[in-house]
Coordinates of C-alpha atoms and ligand atoms in Angstrom, one line a residue:
M1 CA 19.2 6.6 0.8
A2 CA 16.6 7.3 -1.9
E3 CA 13.6 9.5 -1.4
I4 CA 10.4 7.5 -1.8
I5 CA 8.0 8.5 -4.6
D6 CA 4.7 8.0 -2.8
G7 CA 2.1 6.7 -5.3
K8 CA -0.6 6.4 -2.7
R9 CA -0.4 10.0 -1.8
I10 CA -0.2 11.2 -5.4
S11 CA -3.0 9.0 -6.6
S12 CA -5.3 10.3 -3.7
E13 CA -4.4 13.8 -4.8
I14 CA -5.4 13.1 -8.4
K15 CA -8.7 11.4 -7.3
E16 CA -9.5 14.5 -5.2
E17 CA -8.9 16.8 -8.2
L18 CA -11.1 14.5 -10.4
K19 CA -13.9 14.5 -7.8
E20 CA -14.0 18.3 -7.9
E21 CA -14.0 18.2 -11.7
V22 CA -16.8 15.7 -11.8
A23 CA -18.9 17.8 -9.4
K24 CA -18.4 20.8 -11.8
L25 CA -19.4 18.7 -14.8
K26 CA -22.5 17.4 -12.9
A27 CA -23.5 21.0 -12.2
Q28 CA -23.5 21.6 -16.0
G29 CA -25.7 18.5 -16.4
I30 CA -22.9 16.2 -17.6
E31 CA -23.0 12.7 -16.0
G32 CA -20.3 10.1 -16.2
C33 CA -20.7 6.3 -16.6
L34 CA -18.1 3.6 -16.9
A35 CA -19.2 0.1 -18.1
V36 CA -17.0 -2.6 -16.6
I37 CA -17.1 -6.0 -18.2
Q38 CA -15.6 -9.1 -16.5
V39 CA -15.7 -12.5 -18.1
G40 CA -15.3 -15.4 -15.7
N41 CA -14.4 -15.1 -12.1
D42 CA -10.6 -14.9 -11.9
A43 CA -9.9 -13.8 -8.3
A44 CA -7.3 -11.1 -9.1
S45 CA -9.5 -9.7 -11.8
S46 CA -12.5 -9.5 -9.4
V47 CA -10.3 -7.5 -7.0
Y48 CA -9.3 -5.1 -9.8
V49 CA -12.9 -4.7 -11.0
R50 CA -14.1 -4.0 -7.5
N51 CA -11.4 -1.4 -6.9
K52 CA -12.3 0.3 -10.2
K53 CA -16.0 0.5 -9.3
K54 CA -15.1 1.9 -5.9
A55 CA -13.0 4.6 -7.5
C56 CA -15.9 5.5 -9.8
E57 CA -18.1 5.8 -6.8
Y58 CA -15.5 7.9 -5.0
I59 CA -15.1 10.5 -7.7
G60 CA -18.8 10.6 -8.4
I61 CA -19.4 8.7 -11.7
H62 CA -21.7 5.8 -12.2
S63 CA -20.4 2.3 -13.0
K64 CA -22.4 -0.4 -14.8
S65 CA -21.2 -3.8 -14.1
F66 CA -21.4 -6.8 -16.4
E67 CA -20.2 -10.0 -14.8
L68 CA -20.4 -12.6 -17.6
P69 CA -19.9 -16.4 -17.2
E70 CA -16.6 -18.0 -18.2
N71 CA -18.3 -19.7 -21.2
T72 CA -19.5 -16.5 -22.7
T73 CA -18.8 -16.6 -26.5
Q74 CA -16.8 -14.0 -28.4
E75 CA -19.9 -13.1 -30.4
E76 CA -21.9 -12.5 -27.2
L77 CA -19.2 -10.3 -25.8
L78 CA -18.9 -8.4 -29.1
K79 CA -22.7 -7.9 -29.1
L80 CA -22.6 -6.4 -25.6
I81 CA -19.7 -4.1 -26.6
G82 CA -21.7 -3.0 -29.7
E83 CA -24.7 -2.1 -27.5
L84 CA -22.5 -0.2 -25.1
N85 CA -20.8 1.7 -27.9
A86 CA -24.3 2.8 -29.1
D87 CA -25.5 3.7 -25.6
S88 CA -25.1 7.5 -25.2
S89 CA -25.3 7.2 -21.4
V90 CA -22.1 5.2 -21.3
N91 CA -18.9 7.3 -21.7
G92 CA -16.3 4.6 -21.0
I93 CA -16.0 0.9 -21.6
L94 CA -13.5 -1.3 -19.8
V95 CA -13.1 -5.0 -20.5
Q96 CA -11.0 -6.6 -17.7
L97 CA -8.1 -8.6 -19.0
P98 CA -7.0 -11.4 -19.2
L99 CA -10.0 -12.9 -21.1
P100 CA -10.6 -16.7 -21.2
G101 CA -8.5 -18.4 -23.9
H102 CA -11.4 -18.9 -26.3
I103 CA -11.9 -15.1 -26.7
E104 CA -9.3 -13.2 -28.8
E105 CA -8.3 -10.1 -26.8
K106 CA -7.2 -8.2 -29.9
T107 CA -10.7 -8.6 -31.5
I108 CA -12.4 -7.4 -28.3
I109 CA -10.0 -4.4 -27.8
N110 CA -10.6 -3.4 -31.4
A111 CA -14.4 -3.5 -31.0
I112 CA -14.5 -0.9 -28.3
S113 CA -15.2 2.6 -29.7
P114 CA -12.0 4.7 -29.6
K115 CA -14.3 7.4 -28.1
K116 CA -14.9 5.1 -25.1
D117 CA -11.5 3.4 -24.9
V118 CA -10.6 4.5 -21.4
D119 CA -7.9 1.8 -21.1
G120 CA -6.2 3.4 -24.1
F121 CA -5.5 0.0 -25.7
H122 CA -7.4 0.5 -29.0
P123 CA -5.0 0.8 -32.1
E124 CA -6.5 4.3 -32.7
S125 CA -5.5 5.4 -29.2
V126 CA -2.0 3.9 -29.6
G127 CA -1.7 5.6 -33.0
S128 CA -2.6 9.0 -31.6
L129 CA -0.1 8.6 -28.9
T130 CA 2.6 7.7 -31.4
I131 CA 2.0 10.8 -33.6
G132 CA 1.4 13.1 -30.7
Q133 CA -2.4 13.6 -31.2
K134 CA -5.0 13.7 -28.5
G135 CA -6.4 10.4 -27.3
F136 CA -6.6 8.0 -24.4
V137 CA -3.3 6.9 -23.0
S138 CA -2.7 3.6 -21.3
C139 CA -3.2 4.1 -17.6
T140 CA 0.0 2.7 -16.0
P141 CA 2.4 4.6 -18.2
A142 CA 0.3 7.8 -17.9
G143 CA 0.4 7.3 -14.1
I144 CA 4.2 7.1 -14.2
I145 CA 4.5 10.5 -15.9
E146 CA 2.3 12.0 -13.2
L147 CA 4.4 10.3 -10.5
L148 CA 7.6 11.8 -12.0
K149 CA 6.1 15.3 -12.5
R150 CA 4.5 15.5 -9.1
S151 CA 7.8 14.4 -7.5
D152 CA 9.7 17.2 -9.2
V153 CA 11.6 14.9 -11.5
F154 CA 12.7 17.0 -14.5
I155 CA 12.3 14.7 -17.6
D156 CA 13.4 17.0 -20.5
G157 CA 16.8 16.0 -21.9
K158 CA 17.3 13.1 -19.5
N159 CA 18.4 9.6 -20.5
C160 CA 15.5 7.3 -19.9
V161 CA 15.8 3.5 -20.2
V162 CA 12.6 1.4 -20.3
V163 CA 13.0 -2.3 -19.5
G164 CA 10.2 -4.2 -21.3
R165 CA 8.3 -3.5 -24.5
S166 CA 4.8 -4.7 -23.8
N167 CA 1.9 -3.0 -25.6
I168 CA 0.3 -1.9 -22.3
V169 CA 3.4 -0.7 -20.4
G170 CA 6.8 -0.6 -22.1
K171 CA 5.9 0.8 -25.5
P172 CA 3.5 3.5 -24.4
M173 CA 5.9 4.4 -21.6
A174 CA 8.7 5.0 -24.1
L175 CA 6.4 7.1 -26.3
L176 CA 5.3 9.2 -23.3
M177 CA 8.9 9.8 -22.2
L178 CA 9.8 10.8 -25.8
R179 CA 6.8 13.2 -25.8
E180 CA 8.4 14.7 -22.6
N181 CA 11.7 15.2 -24.5
A182 CA 13.7 12.4 -22.8
T183 CA 16.3 10.5 -24.8
V184 CA 14.7 7.0 -24.7
T185 CA 16.1 3.5 -25.0
I186 CA 13.8 0.6 -25.0
T187 CA 15.2 -2.8 -23.9
H188 CA 13.7 -6.3 -24.1
S189 CA 14.7 -10.0 -23.8
H190 CA 17.0 -9.8 -26.8
T191 CA 18.9 -6.7 -25.6
K192 CA 22.7 -7.2 -25.2
N193 CA 24.5 -5.6 -22.3
L194 CA 21.3 -4.7 -20.4
K195 CA 23.3 -3.9 -17.3
E196 CA 25.4 -1.3 -19.0
I197 CA 22.4 0.3 -20.8
C198 CA 20.5 0.5 -17.5
K199 CA 23.5 2.1 -15.8
S200 CA 23.3 4.9 -18.4
A201 CA 19.8 5.8 -17.3
D202 CA 19.0 9.0 -15.4
I203 CA 15.5 7.6 -15.2
L204 CA 15.1 3.8 -15.2
I205 CA 11.6 2.4 -15.7
V206 CA 11.3 -1.3 -15.1
A207 CA 8.4 -3.4 -16.5
V208 CA 10.1 -6.8 -17.1
G209 CA 7.6 -9.0 -15.1
K210 CA 10.4 -10.8 -13.2
K211 CA 10.7 -10.6 -9.5
E212 CA 13.6 -8.4 -8.2
F213 CA 15.4 -8.8 -11.6
I214 CA 17.0 -5.4 -11.4
T215 CA 19.6 -5.3 -8.7
G216 CA 21.8 -2.4 -7.4
E217 CA 24.4 -3.2 -10.1
Y218 CA 22.0 -2.0 -12.9
I219 CA 21.6 1.4 -11.3
K220 CA 23.6 4.6 -11.7
E221 CA 24.3 6.6 -8.6
G222 CA 21.5 9.2 -8.3
A223 CA 19.2 7.7 -10.9
V224 CA 15.4 7.8 -10.5
V225 CA 14.0 4.3 -10.4
I226 CA 10.4 3.4 -11.3
D227 CA 9.3 -0.2 -10.6
V228 CA 6.2 -1.3 -12.4
G229 CA 6.4 -5.0 -11.5
I230 CA 3.9 -6.7 -9.1
H231 CA 4.7 -10.1 -7.7
R232 CA 2.8 -11.7 -4.8
D233 CA 4.4 -14.5 -2.8
E234 CA 2.8 -17.4 -0.9
N235 CA 2.3 -15.2 2.2
N236 CA 0.6 -12.5 0.1
K237 CA 3.6 -10.2 0.4
L238 CA 4.1 -8.0 -2.7
S239 CA 7.4 -7.2 -4.4
G240 CA 8.5 -5.6 -7.6
D241 CA 10.8 -6.1 -10.6
V242 CA 13.5 -4.2 -8.7
K243 CA 15.5 -5.4 -5.7
Y244 CA 14.3 -2.5 -3.5
E245 CA 16.9 -2.3 -0.7
E246 CA 19.9 -2.4 -3.1
A247 CA 18.3 0.0 -5.6
A248 CA 17.4 2.5 -2.8
E249 CA 21.1 2.6 -1.8
K250 CA 21.9 4.0 -5.3
A251 CA 18.9 5.9 -6.5
S252 CA 18.0 9.5 -5.7
K253 CA 14.2 8.7 -5.9
I254 CA 12.4 5.4 -6.1
T255 CA 8.9 3.9 -6.2
P256 CA 8.1 1.2 -3.6
V257 CA 6.0 -1.9 -4.2
P258 CA 3.3 -1.7 -3.0
G259 CA 2.4 2.0 -2.9
G260 CA 4.3 3.2 -5.9
V261 CA 3.0 2.7 -9.5
G262 CA 0.1 0.4 -8.5
P263 CA -2.3 3.0 -7.1
M264 CA -1.7 5.3 -10.1
T265 CA -3.2 3.0 -12.6
I266 CA -6.8 3.3 -11.2
A267 CA -6.3 7.1 -10.7
M268 CA -5.4 7.5 -14.4
L269 CA -8.3 5.3 -15.4
M270 CA -10.5 7.8 -13.6
H271 CA -8.7 10.6 -15.3
N272 CA -9.6 8.9 -18.7
C273 CA -13.2 8.5 -17.6
V274 CA -13.4 12.3 -16.9
L275 CA -11.8 13.0 -20.3
A276 CA -14.5 10.8 -21.9
M277 CA -17.2 12.7 -20.1
K278 CA -15.9 16.0 -21.6
S279 CA -15.6 14.8 -25.2
Ligands
LIG1 P1 5.0 -8.5 -20.2 O1 5.4 -9.9 -19.7 O2 4.0 -8.4 -21.2 O3 6.4 -7.9 -20.8 C1 7.6 -8.1 -20.2 C2 8.7 -7.4 -21.0 O4 9.9 -7.7 -20.4 C3 8.8 -8.0 -22.5 O5 8.9 -6.9 -23.4 C4 10.0 -8.8 -22.4 O6 10.8 -8.8 -23.7 C5 10.9 -8.1 -21.4 N1 11.8 -9.0 -20.8 C6 11.6 -10.3 -20.4 N2 12.8 -10.8 -19.9 C7 13.8 -9.9 -20.1 C8 15.1 -9.8 -19.9 N3 15.8 -10.9 -19.4 N4 15.8 -8.7 -20.2 C9 15.2 -7.6 -20.7 N5 13.8 -7.6 -21.0 C10 13.1 -8.7 -20.7 O7 4.7 -7.7 -18.9 P2 3.9 -6.3 -18.7 O8 4.6 -5.2 -19.4 O9 2.5 -6.6 -18.9 O10 4.1 -6.1 -17.1 C11 5.4 -6.0 -16.5 C12 5.3 -6.0 -15.0 O11 4.5 -5.0 -14.6 C13 4.6 -7.3 -14.5 O12 5.2 -7.6 -13.2 C14 3.1 -6.9 -14.3 O13 2.5 -7.6 -13.2 C15 3.3 -5.4 -13.9 N6 2.2 -4.5 -14.2 C16 1.9 -3.7 -13.2 C17 0.9 -2.7 -13.4 C18 0.5 -1.8 -12.3 O14 -0.5 -1.2 -12.3 N7 1.5 -1.5 -11.4 C19 0.1 -2.7 -14.6 C20 0.6 -3.6 -15.6 C21 1.6 -4.5 -15.4 P3 10.2 -9.5 -25.0 O15 9.2 -8.5 -25.6 O16 11.4 -9.6 -25.9 O17 9.6 -10.8 -24.6

């Protein structure tokens, strides 16, 4: 049976480290402030925003909350971002996604100053990651690297298969694994022989967005399995993109859902906020 990679414990460990770092920065007169913008009142987004603000409070940085009505125009949102970009008391800007349909996400992401892009979604941040320069890294993939390292998974030289190529998970994940010297295969909805490719993975990272899509048949004996997926059923029970019981029979280490990748995303957002304070 696989060993569980405990994202809850590791994320708490990271938040404790960040809390200490923030205290040291404060002693040098450096304060942190994250601006969190939410447009509309999507229930899931409200929970994420609340948790992000709570994490800020926990590690000792301020958060400025902007709860804008659903009918906010793109121009109004761009104006606010412009003001926050110019406000030297704000180190990080986060716009909670998804945005209402009349606002173009790409335009909003591109408007955030790369210096304050704590989500790591700005093209400049993505470009820096691609060519190995310093910059903010998308929080979920960055959290997965921390999960692997802090669970003593050796990445260098390993075969890594990433299922999914989204801009916020799959692609940055593949780039980060490449940076750690893994041999990386990216798969997507047009991939042929997905099962065989997944079975070649020493480290299998699944961000496909389909409930329990990856069964035991996709997993090599002894592989490390990271499940990024989050699915909530009608009874509020969470499950992932991986069929956990079957996968745990084959894997050497595995992340559960909940309690695996999920808690790492906010911890790494806080990490990015502390980086922003220092730059
Ligand atoms: P997207 O829907 O943006 O991307 C899904 C990817 O899976 C696409 O690249 C798609 O390929 C690929 N795909 C779809 N079907 C198949 C298939 N049959 N075979 C192979 N690949 C396939 O999802 P995200 O990356 O945003 O999220 C993935 C999951 O992770 C979701 O469940 C989401 O809720 C969760 N998530 C969890 C986070 C956390 O904090 N734990 C954070 C972010 C996401 P193609 O490009 O060809 O369409």
